[in-house]
Amino acid sequence: MYAGVGFLGEQMSNTDEELLAIIQSRKPTDRVATAWDHLIEKYQPILLTYALSGRFWNGNQEAAEDTVQNAWIKIFNNINAFKQTNFAGWTYTILGNQFIDDYRKNKRVQTTFKLLPLGMQDDSRNLDFDQVERLMNRIHAEPSAEQTHLDDSETSDTRFRHMAQDFLSRSKASFFLGYQEDPNPKEGKEKTRFLRVKGELISNMIKEWVSSGRSLDTIMNPRQANVLTARFSLKRRNSEIFHDMGITNKLDLDDLISGATERLIEALSDEIPDD
Amino acid sequence: MTARRDKSPNTNGWPFRDSAMDAETTVTMNQRMIGQLLQREVQAANLPAWQSRSLIGLGIEVAQSREENTGLSLKEAGKRSGLDPAFLAIIEAGKAVPEEITSDVLKALVRGVKAKSSDLESAMSVQESSVIERTPAGQIMSALISLCQPLFLNRATAFKSMVAAPASEEDEDEGVLLDDDAAGVSYKIGGFVEGEPPALIFYEFQNPQAPLRGWHVSVRSGLQELVSGVTDDQGIFRFPSSNQDFPENAHMLIRKSI
């Protein structure tokens, strides 16, 4: 029960069910708008608190506000499909999904290079997180003296070290490593630099995979392989990929890219022997 | 609770921000955003597919630019661009409406998310032709023709090379009919000779004996009309003399005059 001022103007309480009934009836327009106002007034503080919690953005106010704002658009888009009784639970689910989307894009890299925060692992993805961490450690490892001159017969393991060497030779690599240790993503320029490094690393991973004559199609579906190649090898813009591949909505594009990236990391990490 | 009307500090200013937004709460901002989505619900549902795709493409480009070029939050990007952060979220979600994508808004986006103007235009480009309206008997009444699809670009390049080079007996490109299956019309490329601007000659599909006379033509880039006119008695639409080439990322809406 929401004990605010009623949408009819007098002091009264509106339950979620009452507000939703008006919204889903889609008329009259002014009452629908007012019902939305009530819902937002009630749930915005709750959703924002949730988004700010350690489970999600852990105090990052701007990221949390963005996630809640985007979640409201999803709630709006899907409100007519809502048939359950627990509106609050439904909004939390949407917020959680929105967080994963934003986290993948914004926090960008930690989805790729670190692990999703506790409790946010998606069951649909079967990444072995220990292996992923080992892969990342391997990539970030300083090459030893004897590994600095390697010939073509180098093993997959040493090629990773070569890649790491490549990275570490660049000035931004220090930032890359520093960023990883930061529990909160930094905003602004640092974030954009980090995203660039992420793109380069994924591009190197693709090269690593295909260098032995292997096709990306063997570890992901052809559509994912096409998207990954276009995005990170050919450096195509997301909007170009959207048009070229006839993708129907933005979320499908995000899913294709993140799913393909995860498949690649998973496959490469499988090649790393256990420590 | 404040009435919705009072929550739009500058209703006439949408989609631009004003200083009153500095102090507003996220509740107010999200209420304004949902209010805007409500107002456009019917219009958005009735947008033709090609316009929806343009708007989604633009949203993807803006989101990527904001992330990768600025790393700014919606609120920060709103401040930098001078746009309402509620509008930025709407545009990134692909839910803007065509009237909102003015040249001023595009300039603000270029400034705010450090997007390249050409990338925004390319994101909104229509890459595929399509039939928009047919009569019950199947006759084409209006169609959309992409000028950035490979079919057109390849033929236009070949045509321009041909008219630029000395004529030879092998040159038989002039007058080649392009059958745009998806649009349900055929056309030839013309112009470019002796300083003439480019031109297109429209015909019924696969029928060079049936020019489309008196059809209204609107040449657009993204959601903006660049030039418009009517085909002449031979089905020819000539670009203005200021056009030395076909515009980039463009498409044409052609409609039979009633």
Short mmCIF file of C-alpha atoms in Angstrom, two decimals:
data_model
loop_
_atom_site.label_atom_id
_atom_site.label_comp_id
_atom_site.label_asym_id
_atom_site.label_seq_id
_atom_site.Cartn_x
_atom_site.Cartn_y
_atom_site.Cartn_z
CA MET A 1 0.00 0.00 0.00
CA TYR A 2 1.38 3.36 -1.01
CA ALA A 3 0.31 5.94 1.52
CA GLY A 4 0.98 9.03 -0.56
CA VAL A 5 -1.46 11.54 -1.89
CA GLY A 6 -3.98 9.83 -4.13
CA PHE A 7 -3.98 10.35 -7.83
CA LEU A 8 -7.43 11.83 -7.62
CA GLY A 9 -6.01 14.71 -5.65
CA GLU A 10 -7.46 13.95 -2.23
CA GLN A 11 -5.69 12.22 0.62
CA MET A 12 -5.94 8.54 -0.09
CA SER A 13 -3.79 5.53 -0.60
CA ASN A 14 -3.18 3.78 -3.84
CA THR A 15 -2.04 0.22 -3.99
CA ASP A 16 0.27 -0.93 -6.73
CA GLU A 17 -2.64 -2.91 -8.13
CA GLU A 18 -4.80 0.19 -8.42
CA LEU A 19 -2.07 2.17 -10.10
CA LEU A 20 -1.25 -0.67 -12.48
CA ALA A 21 -4.89 -1.15 -13.37
CA ILE A 22 -5.06 2.47 -14.49
CA ILE A 23 -1.77 2.29 -16.36
CA GLN A 24 -2.68 -0.92 -18.13
CA SER A 25 -6.12 0.38 -19.05
CA ARG A 26 -4.27 3.20 -20.89
CA LYS A 27 -7.04 5.69 -20.25
CA PRO A 28 -7.84 8.32 -19.45
CA THR A 29 -4.48 9.76 -20.38
CA ASP A 30 -4.11 12.18 -17.50
CA ARG A 31 -4.90 9.50 -14.92
CA VAL A 32 -2.38 7.15 -16.55
CA ALA A 33 0.28 9.86 -16.35
CA THR A 34 -0.52 10.55 -12.72
CA ALA A 35 -0.47 6.86 -11.86
CA TRP A 36 3.03 6.65 -13.37
CA ASP A 37 4.06 9.63 -11.26
CA HIS A 38 2.92 7.76 -8.16
CA LEU A 39 4.78 4.61 -9.12
CA ILE A 40 7.98 6.51 -9.79
CA GLU A 41 7.68 8.52 -6.61
CA LYS A 42 7.25 5.33 -4.64
CA TYR A 43 9.80 3.11 -6.33
CA GLN A 44 12.58 5.48 -7.43
CA PRO A 45 14.08 5.79 -3.92
CA ILE A 46 13.79 2.04 -3.38
CA LEU A 47 15.33 1.15 -6.73
CA LEU A 48 18.09 3.70 -6.29
CA THR A 49 18.95 2.37 -2.85
CA TYR A 50 19.02 -1.12 -4.30
CA ALA A 51 21.20 -0.01 -7.23
CA LEU A 52 23.62 1.73 -4.87
CA SER A 53 23.99 -1.31 -2.65
CA GLY A 54 27.04 -3.54 -2.55
CA ARG A 55 25.13 -6.07 -4.56
CA PHE A 56 25.11 -3.67 -7.48
CA TRP A 57 27.00 -0.42 -7.92
CA ASN A 58 28.40 -0.27 -4.41
CA GLY A 59 28.00 3.45 -3.86
CA ASN A 60 28.66 4.65 -7.40
CA GLN A 61 25.88 7.26 -7.48
CA GLU A 62 26.04 8.20 -11.15
CA ALA A 63 26.17 4.65 -12.42
CA ALA A 64 23.31 3.71 -10.10
CA GLU A 65 21.18 6.63 -11.28
CA ASP A 66 21.80 5.70 -14.92
CA THR A 67 20.87 2.08 -14.30
CA VAL A 68 17.63 3.05 -12.54
CA GLN A 69 16.79 5.51 -15.29
CA ASN A 70 17.28 2.87 -17.97
CA ALA A 71 15.34 0.39 -15.87
CA TRP A 72 12.35 2.77 -15.86
CA ILE A 73 12.35 2.73 -19.65
CA LYS A 74 12.25 -1.07 -19.58
CA ILE A 75 9.51 -1.03 -16.97
CA PHE A 76 7.56 1.36 -19.20
CA ASN A 77 8.11 -0.80 -22.29
CA ASN A 78 6.98 -3.95 -20.57
CA ILE A 79 4.31 -2.72 -18.18
CA ASN A 80 1.44 -4.07 -20.24
CA ALA A 81 2.93 -7.53 -20.15
CA PHE A 82 3.08 -7.49 -16.35
CA LYS A 83 0.58 -10.06 -15.10
CA GLN A 84 2.02 -11.06 -11.76
CA THR A 85 0.97 -9.82 -8.37
CA ASN A 86 4.34 -8.73 -7.05
CA PHE A 87 5.17 -5.49 -8.84
CA ALA A 88 8.07 -4.72 -6.51
CA GLY A 89 9.72 -8.06 -7.24
CA TRP A 90 9.23 -7.55 -10.94
CA THR A 91 10.91 -4.14 -10.85
CA TYR A 92 13.84 -5.57 -8.90
CA THR A 93 14.26 -8.24 -11.57
CA ILE A 94 14.27 -5.60 -14.29
CA LEU A 95 16.73 -3.51 -12.33
CA GLY A 96 18.98 -6.55 -11.89
CA ASN A 97 18.90 -7.28 -15.61
CA GLN A 98 19.55 -3.65 -16.41
CA PHE A 99 22.47 -3.68 -14.02
CA ILE A 100 23.99 -6.66 -15.81
CA ASP A 101 23.59 -4.86 -19.14
CA ASP A 102 25.14 -1.68 -17.81
CA TYR A 103 27.83 -3.56 -15.95
CA ARG A 104 28.85 -5.35 -19.09
CA LYS A 105 29.15 -2.10 -20.96
CA ASN A 106 30.20 0.33 -18.29
CA LYS A 107 32.04 -1.32 -15.57
CA ARG A 108 33.03 -1.99 -17.89
CA VAL A 109 35.43 -4.51 -18.68
CA GLN A 110 35.28 -5.99 -15.27
CA THR A 111 32.68 -8.28 -16.76
CA THR A 112 35.34 -9.38 -19.15
CA PHE A 113 38.42 -9.16 -17.05
CA LYS A 114 37.17 -9.76 -13.61
CA LEU A 115 34.19 -11.57 -12.29
CA LEU A 116 30.67 -10.43 -11.97
CA PRO A 117 29.95 -9.44 -8.40
CA LEU A 118 28.75 -12.05 -6.02
CA GLY A 119 25.27 -13.20 -6.77
CA MET A 120 25.17 -11.68 -10.24
CA GLN A 121 26.48 -14.67 -12.14
CA ASP A 122 24.07 -15.56 -14.84
CA ASP A 123 23.21 -19.27 -14.82
CA SER A 124 22.89 -19.25 -18.57
CA ARG A 125 26.59 -18.67 -18.89
CA ASN A 126 28.84 -21.44 -17.74
CA LEU A 127 32.08 -19.60 -17.36
CA ASP A 128 34.53 -21.22 -15.06
CA PHE A 129 35.46 -18.14 -13.10
CA ASP A 130 38.65 -19.61 -11.69
CA GLN A 131 39.83 -20.37 -15.18
CA VAL A 132 38.91 -16.94 -16.42
CA GLU A 133 40.87 -15.41 -13.60
CA ARG A 134 43.85 -17.59 -14.43
CA LEU A 135 43.62 -16.52 -18.05
CA MET A 136 43.56 -12.89 -17.05
CA ASN A 137 46.46 -13.35 -14.70
CA ARG A 138 48.33 -15.05 -17.47
CA ILE A 139 47.69 -12.24 -19.87
CA HIS A 140 48.71 -9.66 -17.35
CA ALA A 141 51.80 -11.51 -16.22
CA GLU A 142 55.17 -9.88 -16.73
CA PRO A 143 57.18 -11.97 -19.15
CA SER A 144 60.30 -13.50 -17.71
CA ALA A 145 63.70 -12.71 -19.19
CA GLU A 146 63.93 -15.92 -21.16
CA GLN A 147 60.51 -15.37 -22.64
CA THR A 148 61.30 -12.09 -24.24
CA HIS A 149 62.65 -13.69 -27.40
CA LEU A 150 60.30 -16.35 -28.58
CA ASP A 151 60.13 -17.92 -31.98
CA ASP A 152 57.18 -19.24 -33.92
CA SER A 153 57.22 -22.51 -32.09
CA GLU A 154 56.04 -20.87 -28.92
CA THR A 155 53.22 -22.61 -27.18
CA SER A 156 49.83 -21.17 -26.65
CA ASP A 157 50.82 -20.41 -23.09
CA THR A 158 53.84 -18.38 -24.09
CA ARG A 159 51.92 -16.59 -26.77
CA PHE A 160 49.70 -15.26 -24.03
CA ARG A 161 52.78 -13.98 -22.29
CA HIS A 162 53.80 -12.33 -25.52
CA MET A 163 50.46 -10.66 -25.67
CA ALA A 164 50.96 -9.50 -22.13
CA GLN A 165 54.36 -8.15 -23.02
CA ASP A 166 52.79 -6.30 -25.88
CA PHE A 167 50.32 -4.74 -23.53
CA LEU A 168 52.78 -3.93 -20.83
CA SER A 169 54.97 -2.12 -23.31
CA ARG A 170 52.31 0.49 -23.72
CA SER A 171 51.93 3.33 -21.34
CA LYS A 172 48.27 2.70 -20.82
CA ALA A 173 48.89 -0.81 -19.63
CA SER A 174 49.84 0.44 -16.21
CA PHE A 175 46.53 2.17 -16.05
CA PHE A 176 44.85 -1.02 -17.23
CA LEU A 177 46.32 -3.00 -14.40
CA GLY A 178 45.66 -0.29 -11.88
CA TYR A 179 42.08 -0.08 -12.95
CA GLN A 180 41.60 -3.74 -12.32
CA GLU A 181 42.44 -3.35 -8.71
CA ASP A 182 40.01 -0.53 -8.27
CA PRO A 183 36.71 -1.82 -6.90
CA ASN A 184 34.84 1.12 -8.39
CA PRO A 185 35.11 2.09 -12.01
CA LYS A 186 36.60 5.48 -12.65
CA GLU A 187 34.61 7.83 -14.75
CA GLY A 188 35.42 10.06 -17.64
CA LYS A 189 38.64 9.89 -19.57
CA GLU A 190 40.08 6.99 -17.63
CA LYS A 191 37.07 4.91 -18.44
CA THR A 192 37.31 5.65 -22.13
CA ARG A 193 41.01 4.76 -22.15
CA PHE A 194 40.18 1.57 -20.36
CA LEU A 195 37.53 0.67 -22.90
CA ARG A 196 40.06 1.18 -25.66
CA VAL A 197 42.45 -1.20 -23.98
CA LYS A 198 39.64 -3.68 -23.55
CA GLY A 199 38.94 -3.52 -27.27
CA GLU A 200 42.57 -4.14 -28.05
CA LEU A 201 42.74 -7.08 -25.71
CA ILE A 202 39.69 -8.71 -27.23
CA SER A 203 41.13 -8.07 -30.67
CA ASN A 204 44.35 -9.81 -29.57
CA MET A 205 42.36 -12.69 -28.18
CA ILE A 206 40.64 -13.13 -31.53
CA LYS A 207 44.03 -13.11 -33.25
CA GLU A 208 45.27 -15.65 -30.73
CA TRP A 209 42.38 -17.96 -31.48
CA VAL A 210 42.49 -17.72 -35.26
CA SER A 211 46.30 -17.73 -35.50
CA SER A 212 46.33 -21.51 -35.34
CA GLY A 213 43.92 -21.78 -38.22
CA ARG A 214 40.92 -22.11 -35.95
CA SER A 215 37.65 -20.46 -36.75
CA LEU A 216 35.58 -18.53 -34.23
CA ASP A 217 32.62 -20.52 -35.53
CA THR A 218 33.89 -23.53 -33.62
CA ILE A 219 33.32 -21.89 -30.26
CA MET A 220 30.29 -19.69 -30.92
CA ASN A 221 27.46 -19.45 -33.33
CA PRO A 222 28.18 -17.82 -36.71
CA ARG A 223 26.20 -14.72 -35.86
CA GLN A 224 28.21 -14.17 -32.69
CA ALA A 225 31.43 -14.79 -34.62
CA ASN A 226 30.45 -12.23 -37.24
CA VAL A 227 29.59 -9.63 -34.64
CA LEU A 228 32.77 -10.19 -32.65
CA THR A 229 34.95 -9.97 -35.75
CA ALA A 230 33.18 -6.87 -37.00
CA ARG A 231 33.36 -5.14 -33.63
CA PHE A 232 36.87 -5.91 -32.48
CA SER A 233 38.87 -7.00 -35.54
CA LEU A 234 37.34 -4.75 -38.16
CA LYS A 235 36.61 -2.01 -35.58
CA ARG A 236 33.13 -1.43 -36.95
CA ARG A 237 30.76 0.85 -35.07
CA ASN A 238 27.93 -0.83 -33.17
CA SER A 239 25.41 1.07 -35.26
CA GLU A 240 26.99 -0.25 -38.46
CA ILE A 241 26.81 -3.80 -37.15
CA PHE A 242 23.19 -3.20 -36.20
CA HIS A 243 22.32 -2.17 -39.75
CA ASP A 244 24.56 -4.63 -41.60
CA MET A 245 23.44 -7.70 -39.72
CA GLY A 246 19.77 -6.84 -39.65
CA ILE A 247 19.65 -6.93 -35.86
CA THR A 248 16.23 -5.89 -34.67
CA ASN A 249 16.97 -4.22 -31.38
CA LYS A 250 19.72 -2.80 -29.25
CA LEU A 251 19.54 -5.48 -26.58
CA ASP A 252 20.12 -8.24 -29.13
CA LEU A 253 23.27 -6.47 -30.26
CA ASP A 254 24.55 -6.12 -26.68
CA ASP A 255 23.77 -9.78 -26.00
CA LEU A 256 25.55 -10.93 -29.16
CA ILE A 257 28.69 -8.98 -28.32
CA SER A 258 28.87 -9.93 -24.66
CA GLY A 259 27.93 -13.56 -25.35
CA ALA A 260 30.56 -13.85 -28.06
CA THR A 261 33.21 -12.26 -25.86
CA GLU A 262 32.44 -14.68 -23.08
CA ARG A 263 32.63 -17.67 -25.41
CA LEU A 264 36.06 -16.53 -26.57
CA ILE A 265 37.36 -16.02 -23.05
CA GLU A 266 35.92 -19.34 -22.01
CA ALA A 267 37.61 -21.15 -24.90
CA LEU A 268 40.96 -19.49 -24.34
CA SER A 269 40.84 -20.01 -20.61
CA ASP A 270 40.21 -23.72 -21.18
CA GLU A 271 43.63 -23.88 -22.78
CA ILE A 272 45.37 -22.57 -19.72
CA PRO A 273 46.61 -25.42 -17.55
CA ASP A 274 45.58 -25.39 -13.91
CA ASP A 275 48.15 -23.80 -11.65
CA MET B 1 2.77 15.46 -4.78
CA THR B 2 3.45 18.05 -7.41
CA ALA B 3 1.41 17.87 -10.54
CA ARG B 4 3.18 16.54 -13.63
CA ARG B 5 2.74 19.82 -15.47
CA ASP B 6 4.86 21.58 -12.86
CA LYS B 7 7.66 19.11 -13.30
CA SER B 8 8.62 20.27 -16.74
CA PRO B 9 10.56 23.41 -15.91
CA ASN B 10 10.70 24.43 -19.51
CA THR B 11 8.15 22.54 -21.54
CA ASN B 12 8.94 24.54 -24.64
CA GLY B 13 12.60 23.69 -24.20
CA TRP B 14 12.27 19.94 -24.63
CA PRO B 15 14.52 18.19 -25.46
CA PHE B 16 16.99 20.76 -24.16
CA ARG B 17 17.83 21.18 -20.52
CA ASP B 18 17.59 24.29 -18.44
CA SER B 19 19.26 25.40 -15.26
CA ALA B 20 16.30 24.35 -13.11
CA MET B 21 17.29 20.76 -13.81
CA ASP B 22 20.47 21.18 -11.79
CA ALA B 23 18.48 21.02 -8.60
CA GLU B 24 15.83 18.51 -9.57
CA THR B 25 15.59 15.05 -8.08
CA THR B 26 15.86 11.83 -10.02
CA VAL B 27 12.17 11.29 -9.23
CA THR B 28 11.24 14.43 -11.12
CA MET B 29 13.55 13.65 -13.98
CA ASN B 30 12.25 10.11 -14.40
CA GLN B 31 8.66 11.33 -14.15
CA ARG B 32 9.36 13.76 -16.97
CA MET B 33 10.98 10.97 -19.00
CA ILE B 34 8.04 8.61 -18.57
CA GLY B 35 5.65 11.48 -19.30
CA GLN B 36 7.43 12.04 -22.59
CA LEU B 37 7.31 8.33 -23.42
CA LEU B 38 3.58 8.32 -22.71
CA GLN B 39 2.96 11.27 -24.99
CA ARG B 40 4.69 9.59 -27.91
CA GLU B 41 3.35 6.09 -27.36
CA VAL B 42 0.90 6.14 -30.25
CA GLN B 43 3.23 7.97 -32.61
CA ALA B 44 6.10 5.60 -31.82
CA ALA B 45 3.91 2.57 -32.45
CA ASN B 46 2.96 3.93 -35.87
CA LEU B 47 6.40 4.86 -37.10
CA PRO B 48 7.37 3.09 -40.31
CA ALA B 49 9.94 0.36 -39.78
CA TRP B 50 12.70 2.24 -41.58
CA GLN B 51 12.31 5.24 -39.28
CA SER B 52 12.31 3.04 -36.20
CA ARG B 53 15.52 1.41 -37.37
CA SER B 54 17.10 4.81 -37.98
CA LEU B 55 16.21 5.92 -34.48
CA ILE B 56 17.48 2.70 -32.90
CA GLY B 57 20.69 3.02 -34.92
CA LEU B 58 21.10 6.58 -33.70
CA GLY B 59 20.52 5.46 -30.11
CA ILE B 60 23.19 2.77 -30.41
CA GLU B 61 25.66 5.29 -31.80
CA VAL B 62 24.94 7.86 -29.10
CA ALA B 63 25.26 5.25 -26.33
CA GLN B 64 28.53 3.94 -27.72
CA SER B 65 29.95 7.44 -28.17
CA ARG B 66 28.96 8.46 -24.66
CA GLU B 67 30.59 5.36 -23.23
CA GLU B 68 33.73 5.23 -25.29
CA ASN B 69 34.42 8.86 -26.06
CA THR B 70 33.40 10.58 -22.86
CA GLY B 71 32.72 7.98 -20.18
CA LEU B 72 30.09 10.37 -18.84
CA SER B 73 26.88 9.50 -17.04
CA LEU B 74 23.56 10.53 -18.58
CA LYS B 75 23.34 13.50 -16.23
CA GLU B 76 26.88 14.67 -17.03
CA ALA B 77 26.38 14.15 -20.74
CA GLY B 78 23.16 16.14 -20.47
CA LYS B 79 25.03 19.04 -18.92
CA ARG B 80 27.76 18.96 -21.51
CA SER B 81 25.39 18.72 -24.45
CA GLY B 82 22.72 21.05 -23.16
CA LEU B 83 20.16 18.29 -23.61
CA ASP B 84 17.72 17.00 -21.03
CA PRO B 85 19.17 13.79 -19.50
CA ALA B 86 15.68 12.32 -19.74
CA PHE B 87 15.89 12.84 -23.49
CA LEU B 88 19.35 11.31 -23.68
CA ALA B 89 18.04 8.10 -22.10
CA ILE B 90 15.10 8.13 -24.51
CA ILE B 91 17.32 8.63 -27.53
CA GLU B 92 19.74 5.90 -26.43
CA ALA B 93 16.82 3.53 -26.02
CA GLY B 94 15.85 4.26 -29.63
CA LYS B 95 12.62 5.88 -28.50
CA ALA B 96 13.11 9.38 -29.87
CA VAL B 97 10.66 10.58 -32.49
CA PRO B 98 11.78 12.02 -35.84
CA GLU B 99 10.74 15.60 -35.01
CA GLU B 100 13.15 15.62 -32.09
CA ILE B 101 16.18 14.87 -34.23
CA THR B 102 16.79 18.38 -35.47
CA SER B 103 20.13 19.78 -36.59
CA ASP B 104 20.40 21.58 -33.23
CA VAL B 105 19.91 18.30 -31.38
CA LEU B 106 22.50 16.57 -33.54
CA LYS B 107 24.96 19.38 -32.88
CA ALA B 108 24.30 19.05 -29.17
CA LEU B 109 24.94 15.31 -29.38
CA VAL B 110 28.19 15.86 -31.24
CA ARG B 111 29.25 18.21 -28.45
CA GLY B 112 27.90 16.21 -25.54
CA VAL B 113 28.98 12.68 -26.32
CA LYS B 114 31.86 13.58 -28.63
CA ALA B 115 30.24 11.75 -31.49
CA LYS B 116 31.33 12.38 -35.03
CA SER B 117 28.62 14.02 -37.03
CA SER B 118 29.29 11.58 -39.86
CA ASP B 119 28.88 8.62 -37.48
CA LEU B 120 25.52 9.93 -36.31
CA GLU B 121 24.37 10.38 -39.89
CA SER B 122 25.64 6.96 -40.86
CA ALA B 123 23.88 5.40 -37.86
CA MET B 124 20.59 6.87 -39.05
CA SER B 125 21.12 5.89 -42.64
CA VAL B 126 18.64 3.60 -44.33
CA GLN B 127 20.56 0.66 -45.67
CA GLU B 128 17.75 -1.24 -47.30
CA SER B 129 15.07 -0.30 -49.76
CA SER B 130 11.48 -1.22 -49.11
CA VAL B 131 7.96 -0.84 -50.38
CA ILE B 132 5.98 1.49 -48.17
CA GLU B 133 2.54 1.32 -49.72
CA ARG B 134 0.80 -0.72 -52.38
CA THR B 135 -2.70 -0.58 -53.77
CA PRO B 136 -4.90 -3.62 -53.08
CA ALA B 137 -4.06 -4.65 -56.65
CA GLY B 138 -0.37 -4.67 -55.77
CA GLN B 139 0.65 -1.47 -57.53
CA ILE B 140 3.41 0.48 -55.79
CA MET B 141 2.20 3.78 -54.36
CA SER B 142 5.26 4.72 -52.34
CA ALA B 143 8.68 3.25 -51.78
CA LEU B 144 11.92 3.90 -50.02
CA ILE B 145 15.14 3.59 -52.01
CA SER B 146 18.43 3.38 -50.18
CA LEU B 147 21.29 5.30 -51.76
CA CYS B 148 23.84 3.64 -49.52
CA GLN B 149 23.11 0.04 -50.42
CA PRO B 150 25.87 -1.77 -52.36
CA LEU B 151 23.63 -2.19 -55.41
CA PHE B 152 23.30 1.54 -55.83
CA LEU B 153 26.82 2.51 -54.75
CA ASN B 154 28.47 0.07 -57.14
CA ARG B 155 26.34 1.15 -60.06
CA ALA B 156 26.79 4.85 -59.29
CA THR B 157 30.58 4.42 -59.12
CA ALA B 158 30.61 2.52 -62.40
CA PHE B 159 28.41 5.11 -64.04
CA LYS B 160 30.57 8.02 -62.89
CA SER B 161 33.73 6.27 -64.14
CA MET B 162 32.06 5.63 -67.44
CA VAL B 163 30.99 9.21 -68.05
CA ALA B 164 34.38 10.50 -66.92
CA ALA B 165 36.29 8.26 -69.31
CA PRO B 166 36.39 8.63 -73.10
CA ALA B 167 33.57 6.65 -74.68
CA SER B 168 34.37 3.33 -76.21
CA GLU B 169 32.34 0.62 -77.78
CA GLU B 170 32.63 -1.47 -74.67
CA ASP B 171 30.88 1.19 -72.63
CA GLU B 172 27.41 -0.02 -72.40
CA ASP B 173 26.74 1.06 -68.86
CA GLU B 174 24.74 4.09 -69.79
CA GLY B 175 21.14 3.32 -69.48
CA VAL B 176 21.56 0.18 -67.42
CA LEU B 177 18.37 -0.44 -65.55
CA LEU B 178 18.73 -1.14 -61.85
CA ASP B 179 15.96 -3.32 -60.53
CA ASP B 180 15.47 -2.51 -56.88
CA ASP B 181 13.57 -5.62 -55.87
CA ALA B 182 12.96 -4.49 -52.34
CA ALA B 183 11.51 -1.15 -53.40
CA GLY B 184 9.52 -2.63 -56.28
CA VAL B 185 10.79 0.01 -58.74
CA SER B 186 13.56 0.24 -61.33
CA TYR B 187 15.73 3.21 -62.14
CA LYS B 188 18.64 4.44 -64.19
CA ILE B 189 21.42 6.73 -63.10
CA GLY B 190 21.96 9.88 -65.13
CA GLY B 191 23.67 13.26 -65.05
CA PHE B 192 27.33 13.95 -64.31
CA VAL B 193 27.92 14.94 -67.94
CA GLU B 194 29.16 18.43 -68.75
CA GLY B 195 28.69 19.68 -65.21
CA GLU B 196 25.19 18.34 -64.88
CA PRO B 197 24.10 17.32 -61.39
CA PRO B 198 23.23 13.69 -60.74
CA ALA B 199 19.80 12.45 -61.74
CA LEU B 200 17.70 9.33 -61.45
CA ILE B 201 15.14 8.11 -63.93
CA PHE B 202 12.42 6.03 -62.36
CA TYR B 203 10.38 3.26 -64.01
CA GLU B 204 7.88 0.68 -63.03
CA PHE B 205 9.67 -2.42 -61.87
CA GLN B 206 11.61 -4.00 -64.76
CA ASN B 207 9.72 -1.93 -67.29
CA PRO B 208 11.82 0.81 -68.96
CA GLN B 209 8.84 1.66 -71.15
CA ALA B 210 6.89 2.89 -68.14
CA PRO B 211 8.52 5.92 -66.50
CA LEU B 212 7.13 7.08 -63.17
CA ARG B 213 5.82 10.50 -64.14
CA GLY B 214 4.88 13.12 -61.60
CA TRP B 215 6.04 11.15 -58.59
CA HIS B 216 7.02 13.13 -55.52
CA VAL B 217 10.63 12.51 -54.49
CA SER B 218 12.09 13.36 -51.09
CA VAL B 219 15.84 12.89 -50.67
CA ARG B 220 16.79 12.43 -47.03
CA SER B 221 19.76 11.89 -44.85
CA GLY B 222 18.78 10.22 -41.63
CA LEU B 223 15.54 11.87 -40.60
CA GLN B 224 16.17 15.14 -42.36
CA GLU B 225 14.95 16.09 -45.83
CA LEU B 226 17.78 17.38 -48.02
CA VAL B 227 15.86 18.13 -51.17
CA SER B 228 12.54 17.29 -52.75
CA GLY B 229 10.86 17.55 -56.11
CA VAL B 230 8.74 15.79 -58.71
CA THR B 231 9.76 13.52 -61.56
CA ASP B 232 9.21 14.98 -65.04
CA ASP B 233 7.43 13.48 -68.04
CA GLN B 234 10.29 11.08 -68.59
CA GLY B 235 10.38 9.98 -64.98
CA ILE B 236 13.56 12.00 -64.33
CA PHE B 237 14.38 13.49 -60.95
CA ARG B 238 17.31 15.90 -61.12
CA PHE B 239 19.26 16.93 -58.07
CA PRO B 240 19.83 20.68 -57.63
CA SER B 241 22.85 22.03 -59.47
CA SER B 242 24.62 22.50 -56.13
CA ASN B 243 24.83 18.70 -55.84
CA GLN B 244 27.95 17.48 -57.59
CA ASP B 245 27.34 13.94 -56.40
CA PHE B 246 24.72 11.84 -54.68
CA PRO B 247 24.57 12.77 -50.98
CA GLU B 248 26.17 10.30 -48.57
CA ASN B 249 24.10 8.11 -46.29
CA ALA B 250 20.99 9.19 -48.13
CA HIS B 251 17.76 7.56 -49.12
CA MET B 252 14.77 8.59 -51.18
CA LEU B 253 11.12 8.42 -50.44
CA ILE B 254 9.14 8.34 -53.68
CA ARG B 255 5.39 8.65 -53.72
CA LYS B 256 2.87 8.58 -56.52
CA SER B 257 0.99 11.86 -56.76
CA ILE B 258 -2.71 11.46 -56.28
#
